[in-house]
Amino acid sequence: MTTPGGRLDHKVAVITGAAGGIGLATARRFTAEGATVVCADINAGEGAKAAAEVGGTFVQTDVTSEHDVRALFQHTVDEHGRLDIAFNNAGISPPDDDSILDTGIDVWQRVQNVNLTSVYLCSKYAIEHMRRGGGGSIINTASFVAVMGSATSQISYTASKGGVLAMSRELGVQFAREGIRVNALCPGPVNTPLLQELFAKDPERAARRLVHIPLGRFAEADEIAAAVAFLASDDASFITASTFLVDGGISGAYTTPQ
């Protein structure tokens, strides 16, 4: 159920990867700020549970399928009459994505499909509806590694997020005069199930990453959701084609304080 009186009053938002992590935290934040939320995820059980928690609707979606993505945004407009916000957040970082010397082509292609092709598809169909509706805000989840490169190699993930960054800049410029803002959100490491899975078998890898964060900890999903809500809101009305870093200071650090 939406909460009236927030920055996102009367806005309709689609969130992909909404079943957990940053997606679920953002669904909660959007709802608290007054938005109507459509939760999309490939996981039917967890996705439906997330939608029920926030009083939104659920659409099971394979974000690598053009058919599914087109249907997601059409359903949203048919059901709610408009589309104001698209948070293209679905993504994977599999543990077998490592050095380019060790990562197979199958892993590479799977990561590009989920992390990059999905953003292409979701942006394409969101923009079609936003143009007809007079504008909107698209936030695409990239990563701080798209700006800096990763100290713990994950070649497929890093390359995919670099593509998200470049695409978001181009779209933000191309559609700005039509009232559509497109920004790339670049989180640092976030304490989500995705990160926990990545480091579960390699605590040393987690420790190597943690030491580079000036704030001395991983982000919480709620902290990233707060940044997404800002970019989605009219408070960010003059921000487009932006690389929006929420990384605990990693990108600004030459050395890490001890």
PDB file of C-alpha atoms in Angstrom:
ATOM      1  CA  MET A   1       0.000   0.000   0.000  1.00  0.00           C
ATOM      2  CA  THR A   2       1.365   3.387  -0.963  1.00  0.00           C
ATOM      3  CA  THR A   3       1.990   6.082   1.627  1.00  0.00           C
ATOM      4  CA  PRO A   4       0.588   9.500   0.678  1.00  0.00           C
ATOM      5  CA  GLY A   5       2.587  12.668   1.044  1.00  0.00           C
ATOM      6  CA  GLY A   6       5.906  11.385  -0.276  1.00  0.00           C
ATOM      7  CA  ARG A   7       8.217  12.533  -3.054  1.00  0.00           C
ATOM      8  CA  LEU A   8       6.868   9.818  -5.366  1.00  0.00           C
ATOM      9  CA  ASP A   9       3.142  10.463  -4.859  1.00  0.00           C
ATOM     10  CA  HIS A  10       1.004   9.280  -7.790  1.00  0.00           C
ATOM     11  CA  LYS A  11       4.027   7.869  -9.649  1.00  0.00           C
ATOM     12  CA  VAL A  12       4.060   4.361 -11.107  1.00  0.00           C
ATOM     13  CA  ALA A  13       7.331   2.459 -10.918  1.00  0.00           C
ATOM     14  CA  VAL A  14       8.657  -0.791 -12.370  1.00  0.00           C
ATOM     15  CA  ILE A  15      11.496  -2.510 -10.518  1.00  0.00           C
ATOM     16  CA  THR A  16      13.318  -5.496 -11.997  1.00  0.00           C
ATOM     17  CA  GLY A  17      15.155  -7.895  -9.736  1.00  0.00           C
ATOM     18  CA  ALA A  18      12.609  -6.933  -7.088  1.00  0.00           C
ATOM     19  CA  ALA A  19      12.554 -10.212  -5.173  1.00  0.00           C
ATOM     20  CA  GLY A  20      15.491  -9.369  -2.915  1.00  0.00           C
ATOM     21  CA  GLY A  21      18.527  -7.231  -2.203  1.00  0.00           C
ATOM     22  CA  ILE A  22      18.568  -3.716  -3.629  1.00  0.00           C
ATOM     23  CA  GLY A  23      15.405  -4.362  -5.633  1.00  0.00           C
ATOM     24  CA  LEU A  24      13.292  -5.290  -2.620  1.00  0.00           C
ATOM     25  CA  ALA A  25      14.762  -2.483  -0.509  1.00  0.00           C
ATOM     26  CA  THR A  26      13.878  -0.038  -3.283  1.00  0.00           C
ATOM     27  CA  ALA A  27      10.349  -1.406  -3.597  1.00  0.00           C
ATOM     28  CA  ARG A  28       9.912  -0.729   0.114  1.00  0.00           C
ATOM     29  CA  ARG A  29      11.378   2.773  -0.199  1.00  0.00           C
ATOM     30  CA  PHE A  30       9.323   3.690  -3.273  1.00  0.00           C
ATOM     31  CA  THR A  31       6.145   2.560  -1.531  1.00  0.00           C
ATOM     32  CA  ALA A  32       7.027   4.567   1.572  1.00  0.00           C
ATOM     33  CA  GLU A  33       7.515   7.602  -0.689  1.00  0.00           C
ATOM     34  CA  GLY A  34       4.064   7.206  -2.251  1.00  0.00           C
ATOM     35  CA  ALA A  35       4.681   5.279  -5.479  1.00  0.00           C
ATOM     36  CA  THR A  36       2.692   2.417  -6.921  1.00  0.00           C
ATOM     37  CA  VAL A  37       5.188  -0.390  -7.519  1.00  0.00           C
ATOM     38  CA  VAL A  38       5.232  -3.184 -10.075  1.00  0.00           C
ATOM     39  CA  CYS A  39       7.714  -5.853  -8.996  1.00  0.00           C
ATOM     40  CA  ALA A  40       9.347  -7.930 -11.738  1.00  0.00           C
ATOM     41  CA  ASP A  41      11.520 -10.965 -11.152  1.00  0.00           C
ATOM     42  CA  ILE A  42      12.187 -14.372 -12.675  1.00  0.00           C
ATOM     43  CA  ASN A  43      11.608 -15.969  -9.272  1.00  0.00           C
ATOM     44  CA  ALA A  44       7.826 -16.276  -9.031  1.00  0.00           C
ATOM     45  CA  GLY A  45       7.617 -17.234  -5.365  1.00  0.00           C
ATOM     46  CA  GLU A  46       9.946 -14.583  -3.949  1.00  0.00           C
ATOM     47  CA  GLY A  47       8.783 -11.954  -6.430  1.00  0.00           C
ATOM     48  CA  ALA A  48       5.137 -12.405  -5.509  1.00  0.00           C
ATOM     49  CA  LYS A  49       6.070 -12.311  -1.829  1.00  0.00           C
ATOM     50  CA  ALA A  50       7.930  -9.015  -2.318  1.00  0.00           C
ATOM     51  CA  ALA A  51       4.994  -7.475  -4.186  1.00  0.00           C
ATOM     52  CA  ALA A  52       2.566  -8.564  -1.484  1.00  0.00           C
ATOM     53  CA  GLU A  53       4.774  -7.027   1.209  1.00  0.00           C
ATOM     54  CA  VAL A  54       4.745  -3.595  -0.431  1.00  0.00           C
ATOM     55  CA  GLY A  55       1.153  -3.725  -1.653  1.00  0.00           C
ATOM     56  CA  GLY A  56       2.267  -3.777  -5.288  1.00  0.00           C
ATOM     57  CA  THR A  57       1.716  -6.121  -8.185  1.00  0.00           C
ATOM     58  CA  PHE A  58       4.012  -8.865  -9.461  1.00  0.00           C
ATOM     59  CA  VAL A  59       4.857  -9.779 -13.037  1.00  0.00           C
ATOM     60  CA  GLN A  60       7.097 -12.790 -13.546  1.00  0.00           C
ATOM     61  CA  THR A  61       9.694 -11.635 -16.051  1.00  0.00           C
ATOM     62  CA  ASP A  62      12.766 -13.043 -17.715  1.00  0.00           C
ATOM     63  CA  VAL A  63      14.585  -9.779 -18.365  1.00  0.00           C
ATOM     64  CA  THR A  64      16.607 -11.374 -21.177  1.00  0.00           C
ATOM     65  CA  SER A  65      13.389 -12.082 -23.108  1.00  0.00           C
ATOM     66  CA  GLU A  66      12.129  -9.278 -25.335  1.00  0.00           C
ATOM     67  CA  HIS A  67       8.630 -10.783 -25.191  1.00  0.00           C
ATOM     68  CA  ASP A  68       8.598 -10.747 -21.389  1.00  0.00           C
ATOM     69  CA  VAL A  69      10.000  -7.224 -21.087  1.00  0.00           C
ATOM     70  CA  ARG A  70       7.579  -5.765 -23.628  1.00  0.00           C
ATOM     71  CA  ALA A  71       4.703  -7.470 -21.799  1.00  0.00           C
ATOM     72  CA  LEU A  72       5.911  -6.165 -18.410  1.00  0.00           C
ATOM     73  CA  PHE A  73       5.783  -2.518 -19.418  1.00  0.00           C
ATOM     74  CA  GLN A  74       2.577  -2.915 -21.410  1.00  0.00           C
ATOM     75  CA  HIS A  75       0.919  -4.582 -18.423  1.00  0.00           C
ATOM     76  CA  THR A  76       2.055  -1.730 -16.169  1.00  0.00           C
ATOM     77  CA  VAL A  77       0.527   0.930 -18.408  1.00  0.00           C
ATOM     78  CA  ASP A  78      -2.641  -1.091 -19.020  1.00  0.00           C
ATOM     79  CA  GLU A  79      -3.084  -1.679 -15.284  1.00  0.00           C
ATOM     80  CA  HIS A  80      -2.062   1.718 -13.899  1.00  0.00           C
ATOM     81  CA  GLY A  81      -2.454   4.092 -16.824  1.00  0.00           C
ATOM     82  CA  ARG A  82       1.119   5.396 -16.871  1.00  0.00           C
ATOM     83  CA  LEU A  83       4.811   4.683 -16.316  1.00  0.00           C
ATOM     84  CA  ASP A  84       6.916   7.228 -14.450  1.00  0.00           C
ATOM     85  CA  ILE A  85       9.917   5.292 -13.130  1.00  0.00           C
ATOM     86  CA  ALA A  86      11.895   2.285 -14.323  1.00  0.00           C
ATOM     87  CA  PHE A  87      14.565   0.893 -12.031  1.00  0.00           C
ATOM     88  CA  ASN A  88      16.439  -1.617 -14.193  1.00  0.00           C
ATOM     89  CA  ASN A  89      18.170  -3.518 -11.447  1.00  0.00           C
ATOM     90  CA  ALA A  90      18.189  -7.230 -12.300  1.00  0.00           C
ATOM     91  CA  GLY A  91      21.679  -8.665 -12.443  1.00  0.00           C
ATOM     92  CA  ILE A  92      23.972 -11.574 -11.614  1.00  0.00           C
ATOM     93  CA  SER A  93      27.573 -12.007 -10.498  1.00  0.00           C
ATOM     94  CA  PRO A  94      28.300 -15.737 -10.606  1.00  0.00           C
ATOM     95  CA  PRO A  95      31.225 -17.169  -8.624  1.00  0.00           C
ATOM     96  CA  ASP A  96      32.769 -18.679 -11.777  1.00  0.00           C
ATOM     97  CA  ASP A  97      33.185 -15.202 -13.311  1.00  0.00           C
ATOM     98  CA  ASP A  98      36.851 -14.534 -12.603  1.00  0.00           C
ATOM     99  CA  SER A  99      39.960 -13.652 -14.567  1.00  0.00           C
ATOM    100  CA  ILE A 100      39.603 -13.474 -18.343  1.00  0.00           C
ATOM    101  CA  LEU A 101      42.056 -16.384 -18.447  1.00  0.00           C
ATOM    102  CA  ASP A 102      39.735 -18.597 -16.413  1.00  0.00           C
ATOM    103  CA  THR A 103      36.222 -17.452 -17.360  1.00  0.00           C
ATOM    104  CA  GLY A 104      34.417 -19.483 -20.012  1.00  0.00           C
ATOM    105  CA  ILE A 105      32.433 -18.033 -22.902  1.00  0.00           C
ATOM    106  CA  ASP A 106      29.200 -19.487 -21.516  1.00  0.00           C
ATOM    107  CA  VAL A 107      29.610 -17.492 -18.279  1.00  0.00           C
ATOM    108  CA  TRP A 108      30.536 -14.375 -20.260  1.00  0.00           C
ATOM    109  CA  GLN A 109      27.425 -14.612 -22.440  1.00  0.00           C
ATOM    110  CA  ARG A 110      25.079 -15.354 -19.548  1.00  0.00           C
ATOM    111  CA  VAL A 111      26.302 -12.331 -17.586  1.00  0.00           C
ATOM    112  CA  GLN A 112      26.042 -10.023 -20.606  1.00  0.00           C
ATOM    113  CA  ASN A 113      22.485 -11.212 -21.264  1.00  0.00           C
ATOM    114  CA  VAL A 114      21.244 -10.680 -17.715  1.00  0.00           C
ATOM    115  CA  ASN A 115      23.222  -7.543 -16.836  1.00  0.00           C
ATOM    116  CA  LEU A 116      23.444  -5.648 -20.134  1.00  0.00           C
ATOM    117  CA  THR A 117      20.935  -6.944 -22.678  1.00  0.00           C
ATOM    118  CA  SER A 118      18.210  -6.679 -20.046  1.00  0.00           C
ATOM    119  CA  VAL A 119      18.974  -2.981 -19.535  1.00  0.00           C
ATOM    120  CA  TYR A 120      18.814  -2.440 -23.297  1.00  0.00           C
ATOM    121  CA  LEU A 121      15.405  -4.144 -23.450  1.00  0.00           C
ATOM    122  CA  CYS A 122      13.963  -2.512 -20.332  1.00  0.00           C
ATOM    123  CA  SER A 123      15.163   0.947 -21.355  1.00  0.00           C
ATOM    124  CA  LYS A 124      13.804   0.512 -24.881  1.00  0.00           C
ATOM    125  CA  TYR A 125      10.274  -0.363 -23.783  1.00  0.00           C
ATOM    126  CA  ALA A 126      10.216   2.011 -20.816  1.00  0.00           C
ATOM    127  CA  ILE A 127      11.198   4.909 -23.089  1.00  0.00           C
ATOM    128  CA  GLU A 128       8.437   4.070 -25.570  1.00  0.00           C
ATOM    129  CA  HIS A 129       5.800   4.487 -22.856  1.00  0.00           C
ATOM    130  CA  MET A 130       7.471   7.450 -21.165  1.00  0.00           C
ATOM    131  CA  ARG A 131       7.582   9.380 -24.445  1.00  0.00           C
ATOM    132  CA  ARG A 132       3.837   8.983 -24.774  1.00  0.00           C
ATOM    133  CA  GLY A 133       3.337   9.925 -21.119  1.00  0.00           C
ATOM    134  CA  GLY A 134       5.440  13.077 -21.239  1.00  0.00           C
ATOM    135  CA  GLY A 135       8.587  11.933 -19.459  1.00  0.00           C
ATOM    136  CA  GLY A 136       9.962   9.866 -16.628  1.00  0.00           C
ATOM    137  CA  SER A 137      13.053   8.657 -14.815  1.00  0.00           C
ATOM    138  CA  ILE A 138      15.100   5.576 -15.647  1.00  0.00           C
ATOM    139  CA  ILE A 139      17.734   4.354 -13.225  1.00  0.00           C
ATOM    140  CA  ASN A 140      20.041   1.584 -14.418  1.00  0.00           C
ATOM    141  CA  THR A 141      22.129  -0.371 -11.939  1.00  0.00           C
ATOM    142  CA  ALA A 142      25.778  -0.281 -12.986  1.00  0.00           C
ATOM    143  CA  SER A 143      28.615  -0.586 -10.446  1.00  0.00           C
ATOM    144  CA  PHE A 144      31.654   1.214  -9.120  1.00  0.00           C
ATOM    145  CA  VAL A 145      33.733  -1.371 -11.042  1.00  0.00           C
ATOM    146  CA  ALA A 146      32.415   0.176 -14.267  1.00  0.00           C
ATOM    147  CA  VAL A 147      34.269   3.344 -13.269  1.00  0.00           C
ATOM    148  CA  MET A 148      37.421   1.890 -11.719  1.00  0.00           C
ATOM    149  CA  GLY A 149      37.847  -1.756 -12.605  1.00  0.00           C
ATOM    150  CA  SER A 150      37.715  -4.500 -10.017  1.00  0.00           C
ATOM    151  CA  ALA A 151      40.597  -5.394  -7.711  1.00  0.00           C
ATOM    152  CA  THR A 152      39.108  -8.902  -7.435  1.00  0.00           C
ATOM    153  CA  SER A 153      38.681  -9.897 -11.061  1.00  0.00           C
ATOM    154  CA  GLN A 154      35.184 -10.570 -12.420  1.00  0.00           C
ATOM    155  CA  ILE A 155      35.679  -9.825 -16.087  1.00  0.00           C
ATOM    156  CA  SER A 156      32.151 -10.531 -17.352  1.00  0.00           C
ATOM    157  CA  TYR A 157      30.469  -8.501 -14.616  1.00  0.00           C
ATOM    158  CA  THR A 158      32.846  -5.554 -14.959  1.00  0.00           C
ATOM    159  CA  ALA A 159      32.417  -5.424 -18.738  1.00  0.00           C
ATOM    160  CA  SER A 160      28.630  -5.699 -18.516  1.00  0.00           C
ATOM    161  CA  LYS A 161      28.392  -2.843 -16.021  1.00  0.00           C
ATOM    162  CA  GLY A 162      30.674  -0.707 -18.185  1.00  0.00           C
ATOM    163  CA  GLY A 163      28.166  -1.224 -20.982  1.00  0.00           C
ATOM    164  CA  VAL A 164      25.317  -0.157 -18.697  1.00  0.00           C
ATOM    165  CA  LEU A 165      27.244   3.000 -17.851  1.00  0.00           C
ATOM    166  CA  ALA A 166      27.835   3.941 -21.492  1.00  0.00           C
ATOM    167  CA  MET A 167      24.277   3.136 -22.530  1.00  0.00           C
ATOM    168  CA  SER A 168      22.811   5.200 -19.705  1.00  0.00           C
ATOM    169  CA  ARG A 169      24.876   8.229 -20.681  1.00  0.00           C
ATOM    170  CA  GLU A 170      23.805   8.016 -24.303  1.00  0.00           C
ATOM    171  CA  LEU A 171      20.122   7.553 -23.476  1.00  0.00           C
ATOM    172  CA  GLY A 172      20.237  10.358 -20.920  1.00  0.00           C
ATOM    173  CA  VAL A 173      21.516  12.730 -23.576  1.00  0.00           C
ATOM    174  CA  GLN A 174      19.302  11.483 -26.398  1.00  0.00           C
ATOM    175  CA  PHE A 175      15.968  11.738 -24.589  1.00  0.00           C
ATOM    176  CA  ALA A 176      16.584  14.668 -22.245  1.00  0.00           C
ATOM    177  CA  ARG A 177      14.548  17.115 -24.350  1.00  0.00           C
ATOM    178  CA  GLU A 178      11.579  14.745 -24.089  1.00  0.00           C
ATOM    179  CA  GLY A 179      11.607  14.876 -20.305  1.00  0.00           C
ATOM    180  CA  ILE A 180      13.148  11.435 -19.836  1.00  0.00           C
ATOM    181  CA  ARG A 181      16.062  11.322 -17.430  1.00  0.00           C
ATOM    182  CA  VAL A 182      18.393   8.305 -17.550  1.00  0.00           C
ATOM    183  CA  ASN A 183      21.080   7.792 -14.932  1.00  0.00           C
ATOM    184  CA  ALA A 184      23.453   5.006 -13.971  1.00  0.00           C
ATOM    185  CA  LEU A 185      23.542   4.079 -10.305  1.00  0.00           C
ATOM    186  CA  CYS A 186      26.978   2.774  -9.282  1.00  0.00           C
ATOM    187  CA  PRO A 187      26.899   1.058  -5.888  1.00  0.00           C
ATOM    188  CA  GLY A 188      29.969  -0.147  -4.112  1.00  0.00           C
ATOM    189  CA  PRO A 189      29.860  -3.610  -2.540  1.00  0.00           C
ATOM    190  CA  VAL A 190      26.484  -4.105  -0.879  1.00  0.00           C
ATOM    191  CA  ASN A 191      25.644  -6.556   1.881  1.00  0.00           C
ATOM    192  CA  THR A 192      23.109  -8.524  -0.161  1.00  0.00           C
ATOM    193  CA  PRO A 193      22.602 -12.257  -0.820  1.00  0.00           C
ATOM    194  CA  LEU A 194      24.452 -11.710  -4.129  1.00  0.00           C
ATOM    195  CA  LEU A 195      27.589 -10.520  -2.328  1.00  0.00           C
ATOM    196  CA  GLN A 196      27.248 -13.128   0.389  1.00  0.00           C
ATOM    197  CA  GLU A 197      27.069 -15.879  -2.249  1.00  0.00           C
ATOM    198  CA  LEU A 198      30.068 -14.453  -4.082  1.00  0.00           C
ATOM    199  CA  PHE A 199      32.244 -14.427  -0.966  1.00  0.00           C
ATOM    200  CA  ALA A 200      30.843 -17.446   0.899  1.00  0.00           C
ATOM    201  CA  LYS A 201      33.523 -19.765  -0.440  1.00  0.00           C
ATOM    202  CA  ASP A 202      36.292 -17.156  -0.370  1.00  0.00           C
ATOM    203  CA  PRO A 203      36.340 -15.034   2.830  1.00  0.00           C
ATOM    204  CA  GLU A 204      39.810 -13.798   1.910  1.00  0.00           C
ATOM    205  CA  ARG A 205      38.369 -12.249  -1.249  1.00  0.00           C
ATOM    206  CA  ALA A 206      35.781 -10.404   0.831  1.00  0.00           C
ATOM    207  CA  ALA A 207      38.470  -9.143   3.188  1.00  0.00           C
ATOM    208  CA  ARG A 208      40.578  -7.879   0.275  1.00  0.00           C
ATOM    209  CA  ARG A 209      37.643  -5.830  -0.988  1.00  0.00           C
ATOM    210  CA  LEU A 210      36.560  -4.534   2.404  1.00  0.00           C
ATOM    211  CA  VAL A 211      39.969  -3.001   3.154  1.00  0.00           C
ATOM    212  CA  HIS A 212      39.598  -0.615   0.206  1.00  0.00           C
ATOM    213  CA  ILE A 213      36.363   1.005   1.467  1.00  0.00           C
ATOM    214  CA  PRO A 214      37.120   4.247   3.368  1.00  0.00           C
ATOM    215  CA  LEU A 215      33.903   3.942   5.390  1.00  0.00           C
ATOM    216  CA  GLY A 216      35.152   0.529   6.543  1.00  0.00           C
ATOM    217  CA  ARG A 217      32.074  -1.528   5.729  1.00  0.00           C
ATOM    218  CA  PHE A 218      29.862  -2.755   2.934  1.00  0.00           C
ATOM    219  CA  ALA A 219      26.734  -0.758   2.132  1.00  0.00           C
ATOM    220  CA  GLU A 220      23.294  -1.890   3.204  1.00  0.00           C
ATOM    221  CA  ALA A 221      20.598  -2.278   0.575  1.00  0.00           C
ATOM    222  CA  ASP A 222      18.487   0.435   2.247  1.00  0.00           C
ATOM    223  CA  GLU A 223      21.287   2.956   1.686  1.00  0.00           C
ATOM    224  CA  ILE A 224      21.336   2.225  -2.038  1.00  0.00           C
ATOM    225  CA  ALA A 225      17.533   2.374  -2.180  1.00  0.00           C
ATOM    226  CA  ALA A 226      17.645   5.899  -0.743  1.00  0.00           C
ATOM    227  CA  ALA A 227      19.842   6.990  -3.665  1.00  0.00           C
ATOM    228  CA  VAL A 228      17.500   5.325  -6.180  1.00  0.00           C
ATOM    229  CA  ALA A 229      14.520   7.131  -4.660  1.00  0.00           C
ATOM    230  CA  PHE A 230      16.344  10.451  -5.003  1.00  0.00           C
ATOM    231  CA  LEU A 231      17.116   9.837  -8.682  1.00  0.00           C
ATOM    232  CA  ALA A 232      13.527   8.757  -9.281  1.00  0.00           C
ATOM    233  CA  SER A 233      12.095  11.858  -7.654  1.00  0.00           C
ATOM    234  CA  ASP A 234      11.667  15.428  -8.850  1.00  0.00           C
ATOM    235  CA  ASP A 235      14.460  16.381  -6.439  1.00  0.00           C
ATOM    236  CA  ALA A 236      16.764  15.074  -9.180  1.00  0.00           C
ATOM    237  CA  SER A 237      15.002  16.968 -11.964  1.00  0.00           C
ATOM    238  CA  PHE A 238      18.271  18.425 -13.315  1.00  0.00           C
ATOM    239  CA  ILE A 239      20.243  15.166 -13.221  1.00  0.00           C
ATOM    240  CA  THR A 240      20.531  13.042 -16.345  1.00  0.00           C
ATOM    241  CA  ALA A 241      23.255  11.098 -18.172  1.00  0.00           C
ATOM    242  CA  SER A 242      24.936  10.939 -14.774  1.00  0.00           C
ATOM    243  CA  THR A 243      27.192   8.368 -13.144  1.00  0.00           C
ATOM    244  CA  PHE A 244      25.842   8.349  -9.605  1.00  0.00           C
ATOM    245  CA  LEU A 245      28.353   6.715  -7.261  1.00  0.00           C
ATOM    246  CA  VAL A 246      27.231   5.345  -3.897  1.00  0.00           C
ATOM    247  CA  ASP A 247      30.383   3.463  -3.004  1.00  0.00           C
ATOM    248  CA  GLY A 248      31.545   4.416   0.481  1.00  0.00           C
ATOM    249  CA  GLY A 249      34.381   6.480  -0.928  1.00  0.00           C
ATOM    250  CA  ILE A 250      36.160   3.790  -2.987  1.00  0.00           C
ATOM    251  CA  SER A 251      36.209   5.873  -6.146  1.00  0.00           C
ATOM    252  CA  GLY A 252      37.716   8.824  -4.300  1.00  0.00           C
ATOM    253  CA  ALA A 253      40.405   6.919  -2.433  1.00  0.00           C
ATOM    254  CA  TYR A 254      44.050   6.864  -3.503  1.00  0.00           C
ATOM    255  CA  THR A 255      44.969   5.094  -0.290  1.00  0.00           C
ATOM    256  CA  THR A 256      42.736   3.512   2.295  1.00  0.00           C
ATOM    257  CA  PRO A 257      42.922   4.892   5.837  1.00  0.00           C
ATOM    258  CA  GLN A 258      44.013   2.358   8.435  1.00  0.00           C
TER     259      GLN A 258
END
